[in-house]
Short mmCIF file of C-alpha atoms and ligand atoms in Angstrom, two decimals:
data_model
loop_
_atom_site.label_atom_id
_atom_site.label_comp_id
_atom_site.label_asym_id
_atom_site.label_seq_id
_atom_site.Cartn_x
_atom_site.Cartn_y
_atom_site.Cartn_z
CA MET R 1 0.00 0.00 0.00
CA ARG R 2 1.26 3.50 -0.81
CA ASP R 3 -0.09 6.94 0.00
CA THR R 4 0.97 10.47 -0.77
CA VAL R 5 0.46 13.45 1.50
CA ARG R 6 1.03 16.82 -0.14
CA VAL R 7 2.58 19.61 1.90
CA GLU R 8 0.82 22.59 0.33
CA LEU R 9 3.37 25.38 0.38
CA GLY R 10 2.83 27.05 -3.00
CA ALA R 11 6.08 27.14 -4.95
CA ARG R 12 7.72 25.03 -2.23
CA ALA R 13 5.00 22.33 -2.10
CA TYR R 14 6.14 18.71 -2.05
CA ASP R 15 4.97 15.14 -1.62
CA VAL R 16 5.52 12.88 1.36
CA ARG R 17 5.20 9.34 -0.01
CA ILE R 18 4.42 6.68 2.55
CA GLY R 19 4.62 2.92 2.04
CA THR R 20 6.89 -0.08 1.78
CA GLY R 21 9.60 -0.64 -0.84
CA LEU R 22 10.14 3.06 -1.56
CA VAL R 23 13.93 2.80 -1.16
CA ALA R 24 14.07 -0.19 -3.50
CA ASP R 25 12.00 1.92 -5.91
CA ALA R 26 14.21 5.01 -5.54
CA HIS R 27 14.85 5.43 -9.26
CA ALA R 28 11.17 5.86 -10.11
CA GLN R 29 10.62 8.09 -7.10
CA ILE R 30 13.59 10.43 -7.58
CA ALA R 31 14.41 10.44 -11.32
CA PRO R 32 11.63 12.94 -12.18
CA LEU R 33 13.37 15.52 -9.94
CA LEU R 34 16.81 15.19 -11.55
CA ARG R 35 18.38 17.28 -14.28
CA ARG R 36 21.33 14.90 -14.50
CA PRO R 37 21.39 11.23 -13.35
CA ARG R 38 23.45 11.73 -10.19
CA VAL R 39 22.72 12.11 -6.49
CA VAL R 40 24.86 12.68 -3.42
CA VAL R 41 23.68 10.77 -0.35
CA VAL R 42 24.62 11.65 3.22
CA THR R 43 23.82 9.03 5.83
CA ASP R 44 25.19 7.77 9.13
CA GLU R 45 27.40 4.75 9.62
CA THR R 46 24.63 2.60 11.14
CA VAL R 47 22.01 3.33 8.49
CA GLY R 48 24.68 3.15 5.80
CA ALA R 49 25.78 -0.33 6.87
CA THR R 50 22.17 -1.56 6.93
CA HIS R 51 20.42 0.17 4.03
CA LEU R 52 22.84 2.00 1.71
CA GLU R 53 23.24 -0.89 -0.74
CA THR R 54 19.44 -1.18 -1.03
CA LEU R 55 19.31 2.51 -1.92
CA ARG R 56 22.17 2.12 -4.42
CA ALA R 57 20.38 -0.79 -6.10
CA GLY R 58 17.08 1.11 -6.01
CA LEU R 59 18.63 4.12 -7.76
CA GLY R 60 19.63 1.86 -10.66
CA ALA R 61 21.17 3.95 -13.44
CA ILE R 62 21.32 7.07 -11.26
CA GLU R 63 24.92 7.51 -10.12
CA MET R 64 25.24 7.69 -6.33
CA VAL R 65 28.14 8.99 -4.24
CA SER R 66 27.83 8.87 -0.48
CA LEU R 67 29.22 10.07 2.82
CA ALA R 68 28.55 8.26 6.11
CA LEU R 69 28.85 10.38 9.25
CA PRO R 70 29.11 8.88 12.76
CA ALA R 71 25.73 7.89 14.22
CA GLY R 72 24.39 9.82 17.20
CA GLU R 73 23.32 13.24 18.42
CA SER R 74 26.91 14.49 18.79
CA THR R 75 27.21 14.43 14.99
CA LYS R 76 24.72 17.31 14.83
CA GLY R 77 27.29 20.05 15.43
CA TRP R 78 29.76 22.28 13.62
CA PRO R 79 32.57 19.71 12.94
CA GLN R 80 30.41 17.15 11.08
CA PHE R 81 28.39 19.93 9.47
CA GLU R 82 31.61 21.39 8.03
CA ARG R 83 32.67 17.93 6.89
CA CYS R 84 29.33 17.45 5.15
CA VAL R 85 29.39 20.84 3.40
CA GLU R 86 33.00 20.36 2.27
CA PHE R 87 32.12 16.91 0.93
CA LEU R 88 29.16 18.28 -1.05
CA LEU R 89 31.41 20.98 -2.50
CA GLU R 90 34.13 18.44 -3.36
CA GLN R 91 31.43 16.45 -5.16
CA LYS R 92 30.66 19.60 -7.16
CA VAL R 93 27.01 19.58 -6.18
CA GLU R 94 25.20 22.18 -8.24
CA ARG R 95 22.13 24.18 -7.32
CA LYS R 96 19.83 22.03 -9.45
CA ASP R 97 21.23 18.75 -8.11
CA ILE R 98 19.58 16.68 -5.42
CA VAL R 99 21.22 15.84 -2.10
CA ILE R 100 19.65 12.94 -0.21
CA ALA R 101 19.45 12.91 3.60
CA PHE R 102 19.24 9.21 4.43
CA GLY R 103 18.85 8.61 8.15
CA GLY R 104 17.07 9.73 11.31
CA GLY R 105 16.48 13.18 12.68
CA VAL R 106 20.16 14.01 13.17
CA ILE R 107 21.02 13.35 9.53
CA GLY R 108 17.83 14.98 8.23
CA ASP R 109 18.42 18.18 10.21
CA LEU R 110 22.15 18.43 9.48
CA VAL R 111 21.98 17.57 5.77
CA GLY R 112 18.91 19.75 5.32
CA PHE R 113 20.83 22.67 6.81
CA ALA R 114 23.85 21.91 4.62
CA ALA R 115 21.51 21.95 1.60
CA ALA R 116 19.99 25.23 2.80
CA VAL R 117 23.32 27.06 2.84
CA LEU R 118 25.26 25.31 0.06
CA ARG R 119 25.37 27.68 -2.91
CA ARG R 120 22.59 29.58 -1.07
CA GLY R 121 20.28 26.62 -1.32
CA VAL R 122 20.26 23.31 -3.16
CA ARG R 123 17.36 20.89 -3.36
CA PHE R 124 17.26 17.87 -1.10
CA VAL R 125 15.22 14.73 -0.56
CA GLN R 126 14.55 13.29 2.88
CA ILE R 127 14.54 9.51 3.24
CA PRO R 128 13.82 9.19 6.98
CA THR R 129 14.76 5.86 8.50
CA THR R 130 13.32 6.23 12.02
CA LEU R 131 9.72 6.54 13.15
CA LEU R 132 10.52 9.89 14.75
CA ALA R 133 11.96 11.26 11.51
CA GLN R 134 9.12 9.84 9.39
CA VAL R 135 6.35 11.44 11.45
CA ASP R 136 8.06 14.66 12.47
CA SER R 137 11.53 15.90 11.61
CA SER R 138 11.65 15.04 7.90
CA VAL R 139 8.47 17.03 7.18
CA GLY R 140 8.16 20.79 7.49
CA GLY R 141 11.58 22.12 6.59
CA LYS R 142 13.12 22.76 10.00
CA THR R 143 16.85 22.13 9.58
CA GLY R 144 19.79 22.89 11.81
CA ILE R 145 22.52 21.85 14.19
CA ASN R 146 23.27 22.09 17.91
CA THR R 147 25.88 24.38 19.42
CA ALA R 148 27.49 24.61 22.86
CA GLN R 149 24.60 26.93 23.80
CA GLY R 150 21.87 24.40 23.09
CA LYS R 151 19.91 22.29 20.62
CA ASN R 152 18.90 23.45 17.13
CA LEU R 153 20.08 26.99 17.79
CA VAL R 154 21.63 27.40 14.33
CA GLY R 155 19.49 26.49 11.36
CA ALA R 156 17.13 27.48 8.60
CA PHE R 157 13.71 26.72 7.23
CA HIS R 158 14.46 24.82 4.04
CA GLN R 159 11.77 22.55 2.65
CA PRO R 160 12.75 19.26 1.02
CA SER R 161 11.65 18.55 -2.56
CA LEU R 162 10.34 15.11 -1.63
CA VAL R 163 10.08 12.87 1.44
CA LEU R 164 10.10 9.07 1.09
CA ALA R 165 8.81 7.49 4.30
CA ASP R 166 9.56 3.82 3.71
CA ILE R 167 7.67 1.98 6.45
CA GLY R 168 9.69 -1.19 5.81
CA LEU R 169 12.82 0.53 7.15
CA LEU R 170 11.24 0.66 10.61
CA GLU R 171 11.66 -3.11 10.92
CA THR R 172 15.37 -2.71 11.67
CA LEU R 173 14.83 -0.21 14.51
CA LYS R 174 15.61 -1.27 18.06
CA PRO R 175 12.40 -1.44 20.16
CA ARG R 176 13.56 1.46 22.33
CA ASP R 177 14.09 3.68 19.26
CA PHE R 178 10.73 2.67 17.82
CA LEU R 179 8.94 3.54 21.07
CA ALA R 180 10.80 6.83 21.34
CA GLY R 181 9.44 7.70 17.88
CA TYR R 182 6.02 6.70 19.11
CA GLY R 183 6.21 9.60 21.58
CA GLU R 184 5.89 11.93 18.57
CA VAL R 185 3.03 9.87 17.08
CA VAL R 186 0.93 10.00 20.22
CA LYS R 187 1.59 13.73 20.38
CA TYR R 188 -0.51 14.23 17.21
CA GLY R 189 -3.55 12.50 18.70
CA LEU R 190 -3.17 14.44 21.92
CA LEU R 191 -2.72 17.82 20.28
CA GLY R 192 -5.45 17.71 17.70
CA ASP R 193 -7.23 14.44 16.91
CA ALA R 194 -9.09 12.58 19.66
CA VAL R 195 -10.27 9.96 17.13
CA PHE R 196 -6.65 9.21 16.25
CA PHE R 197 -5.80 8.89 19.95
CA ASP R 198 -8.71 6.39 20.33
CA TRP R 199 -7.30 4.50 17.35
CA LEU R 200 -3.82 4.48 18.89
CA GLU R 201 -5.15 3.15 22.17
CA LYS R 202 -6.53 0.16 20.26
CA ASN R 203 -3.81 -0.31 17.64
CA ALA R 204 -0.49 0.86 19.07
CA PRO R 205 0.38 -2.55 20.57
CA ALA R 206 0.03 -4.15 17.12
CA MET R 207 1.99 -1.27 15.64
CA ALA R 208 4.82 -1.76 18.13
CA ALA R 209 4.80 -5.49 17.40
CA GLY R 210 5.42 -4.80 13.70
CA ASP R 211 1.96 -4.66 12.06
CA LEU R 212 2.67 -2.88 8.76
CA ALA R 213 -0.90 -1.72 8.12
CA ALA R 214 -1.04 -0.13 11.59
CA ARG R 215 2.36 1.50 11.10
CA HIS R 216 1.26 2.82 7.72
CA HIS R 217 -1.92 4.36 9.12
CA ALA R 218 -0.11 5.92 12.09
CA VAL R 219 2.62 7.47 9.92
CA LYS R 220 0.09 8.69 7.34
CA ARG R 221 -2.21 10.33 9.90
CA SER R 222 0.75 11.94 11.69
CA VAL R 223 2.15 13.30 8.43
CA GLU R 224 -1.29 14.56 7.35
CA MET R 225 -1.59 16.50 10.58
CA LYS R 226 1.91 17.89 10.37
CA ALA R 227 1.47 18.85 6.69
CA GLU R 228 -1.75 20.65 7.48
CA ILE R 229 -0.22 22.64 10.36
CA VAL R 230 2.96 23.47 8.40
CA ALA R 231 0.91 24.65 5.41
CA ARG R 232 -0.96 27.00 7.77
CA ASP R 233 2.11 28.28 9.59
CA GLU R 234 5.39 27.39 7.91
CA THR R 235 7.68 29.52 10.08
CA GLU R 236 5.97 29.03 13.46
CA GLU R 237 4.32 32.39 13.90
CA GLY R 238 1.33 30.69 15.55
CA ASP R 239 -0.23 27.23 15.28
CA ARG R 240 2.96 25.38 14.42
CA ALA R 241 3.94 25.76 18.07
CA LEU R 242 1.22 23.17 18.84
CA LEU R 243 3.66 20.58 17.46
CA ASN R 244 5.72 21.33 20.55
CA LEU R 245 3.20 19.68 22.90
CA GLY R 246 5.29 18.13 25.69
CA HIS R 247 8.47 19.75 24.39
CA THR R 248 8.94 22.47 27.04
CA PHE R 249 9.22 19.74 29.69
CA CYS R 250 11.13 17.50 27.28
CA HIS R 251 13.80 20.07 26.44
CA ALA R 252 14.44 20.78 30.12
CA LEU R 253 14.73 17.05 30.88
CA GLU R 254 17.00 16.48 27.86
CA LYS R 255 19.25 19.32 28.97
CA ALA R 256 19.27 17.96 32.55
CA THR R 257 20.33 14.54 31.26
CA GLY R 258 23.01 15.95 28.96
CA TYR R 259 21.28 14.84 25.73
CA SER R 260 22.48 11.35 26.55
CA ASP R 261 21.12 7.83 26.32
CA ARG R 262 19.47 8.39 29.69
CA LEU R 263 16.60 10.03 27.81
CA LEU R 264 15.89 9.84 24.09
CA HIS R 265 14.06 12.82 22.59
CA GLY R 266 10.82 10.92 21.94
CA GLU R 267 10.87 9.51 25.46
CA GLY R 268 11.11 13.06 26.78
CA VAL R 269 8.19 14.05 24.53
CA ALA R 270 6.05 11.25 26.00
CA ILE R 271 6.89 12.26 29.59
CA GLY R 272 6.36 15.90 28.60
CA CYS R 273 2.91 15.16 27.11
CA ALA R 274 1.88 13.39 30.32
CA LEU R 275 3.10 16.38 32.36
CA ALA R 276 1.38 18.89 30.04
CA PHE R 277 -1.93 17.07 30.55
CA GLU R 278 -1.37 16.85 34.31
CA LEU R 279 -0.65 20.59 34.41
CA SER R 280 -3.76 21.27 32.31
CA ALA R 281 -5.89 19.23 34.74
CA ARG R 282 -4.45 21.03 37.78
CA MET R 283 -5.21 24.36 36.13
CA GLY R 284 -8.82 23.23 35.68
CA LEU R 285 -8.57 23.16 31.90
CA CYS R 286 -9.35 19.48 31.41
CA SER R 287 -10.68 16.66 33.53
CA GLN R 288 -8.33 14.57 35.72
CA GLU R 289 -9.35 11.57 33.60
CA ASP R 290 -7.41 12.95 30.62
CA PRO R 291 -3.89 12.79 32.14
CA SER R 292 -4.76 9.40 33.64
CA ARG R 293 -5.74 8.14 30.20
CA VAL R 294 -2.55 9.51 28.61
CA ARG R 295 -0.38 7.88 31.27
CA ALA R 296 -2.26 4.56 31.09
CA HIS R 297 -1.75 4.41 27.33
CA LEU R 298 1.97 5.16 27.46
CA LYS R 299 2.47 2.71 30.33
CA ALA R 300 0.60 -0.03 28.46
CA LEU R 301 3.20 0.27 25.69
CA GLY R 302 6.06 0.00 28.19
CA MET R 303 7.12 3.61 27.66
CA LYS R 304 8.68 6.04 30.11
CA VAL R 305 5.84 8.10 31.57
CA ASP R 306 7.14 9.68 34.76
CA ILE R 307 10.15 11.82 35.52
CA ARG R 308 11.09 9.08 37.99
CA ASP R 309 11.46 6.67 35.04
CA ILE R 310 14.64 8.56 34.07
CA ALA R 311 17.69 6.90 35.61
CA GLY R 312 20.13 8.95 37.69
CA ASP R 313 20.01 12.32 39.40
CA LEU R 314 17.99 15.28 38.15
CA PRO R 315 17.83 18.94 39.23
CA ASP R 316 15.12 19.89 41.74
CA ALA R 317 11.84 21.48 40.61
CA GLU R 318 13.31 25.00 40.71
CA GLY R 319 16.23 23.81 38.57
CA LEU R 320 13.88 22.26 36.02
CA VAL R 321 11.77 25.43 35.85
CA GLU R 322 14.98 27.39 35.28
CA LEU R 323 15.89 25.07 32.38
CA MET R 324 12.36 25.52 30.96
CA SER R 325 12.75 29.25 31.03
CA GLN R 326 15.64 28.87 28.54
CA ASP R 327 13.30 27.22 26.01
CA LYS R 328 13.22 28.62 22.45
CA LYS R 329 9.50 29.30 22.82
CA VAL R 330 10.09 31.89 25.55
CA LEU R 331 8.54 35.14 24.33
CA ASP R 332 9.10 38.53 25.98
CA GLY R 333 10.71 36.66 28.87
CA ARG R 334 7.58 34.52 29.47
CA MET R 335 7.56 30.75 29.13
CA ARG R 336 5.04 29.40 26.65
CA PHE R 337 3.34 26.06 27.14
CA ILE R 338 1.13 23.89 25.00
CA LEU R 339 -1.76 22.92 27.27
CA ALA R 340 -5.03 21.13 26.56
CA ARG R 341 -8.74 21.49 27.18
CA GLY R 342 -9.05 17.76 26.57
CA ILE R 343 -7.54 15.05 24.41
CA GLY R 344 -7.14 16.48 20.91
CA GLN R 345 -7.73 20.08 22.06
CA SER R 346 -4.39 21.76 22.68
CA PHE R 347 -3.54 25.44 22.60
CA VAL R 348 -0.57 27.73 23.24
CA THR R 349 -0.45 29.88 26.37
CA SER R 350 1.90 31.87 28.57
CA ASP R 351 -0.67 31.82 31.32
CA VAL R 352 0.82 29.27 33.68
CA ASP R 353 1.01 29.75 37.43
CA ARG R 354 4.66 29.12 38.37
CA ALA R 355 3.63 27.83 41.83
CA VAL R 356 1.33 25.18 40.30
CA LEU R 357 4.10 24.19 37.89
CA LYS R 358 6.66 23.92 40.68
CA THR R 359 4.36 21.83 42.88
CA LEU R 360 3.66 19.51 39.95
CA LEU R 361 7.40 19.05 39.33
CA ASP R 362 8.14 18.62 43.05
CA GLU R 363 5.57 15.83 43.19
CA ALA R 364 6.75 14.28 39.92
CA LEU R 365 10.35 14.21 41.18
CA ALA R 366 9.17 12.59 44.39
CA GLY R 367 7.17 10.03 42.39
CA ARG R 368 3.81 11.30 43.59
CA SER R 369 2.17 12.72 40.46
N1 LIG Z 401 9.12 19.36 15.31
C1 LIG Z 401 8.27 20.49 15.40
C2 LIG Z 401 8.13 21.23 14.12
O1 LIG Z 401 8.55 20.75 13.09
O2 LIG Z 401 7.62 22.31 14.12
#
């Protein structure tokens, strides 16, 4: 089964194709975009070792040169970015050529940013290989790298020309990585589609166990929602911030854990979504049943749900609030949160009582929320 979701951005509109066998079918998918039969692929060493030969075979008569960067979040900084840009220049990539980002969120963001600045912008195709990248980071044109000051602080909006979300690639993901990506899937139901959340409650176990039809539906619905929000608000002047449900908490927890294996991004999103719903309930915005339902669903999948599920020491509540106040969404010195009036009904607000927030975090750190 294959589906196409169009990201309607006028002159920068593009397709997200979803299905199995898309990498093996790369020639048919990509050839219509090419002026000359040549692509430059940037991947990471893990994805390269597992999938690069399938891509090479799929490209057929299209010449492919490739660079494999080290796998992991630490690649997403200046040194590997420079290496990538220099490689693309050595390969004499021209403005009308296509660069392929073949990997998870780190590769998609870094290569997308390299494409954004190379010769003031070359076209690129995203072939996301993780669930997180398929449902979130490969769609919408946010590209960038981390610096010593924080995550994604240097970057550009640069839309891809095509996204190939090959569901079959998810079969090689480790269960922990798959579930971390699921944190971003559940976010879509929670932020704007209660029917999708109902569906996930029933079907996520099958999805986690490898059911392709369930995976296809979940990726398609997530991409549809993201495409619709991005088309409305490409550069995050308003509604696009809804995609950050759970992220204010997540970013603080990621920073507190040093962006390490202690907490993967999607795990932090899941914990953050549970906290955002708990905060919403305590502020009287939604019923107490909503956060309980969110937590029950995440727990049923064996996901991290509570701050106490993160191994090792963490800052106290005041320390976490301080980390939150460094979030990119801070506006005029005020923290902004995505809260909810119910499942599927989120909104952006700066109207959060710091005392309620601190009590919530105190209790969460003590294992009482
Ligand atoms: N990952 C959030 C966004 O693309 O806006």
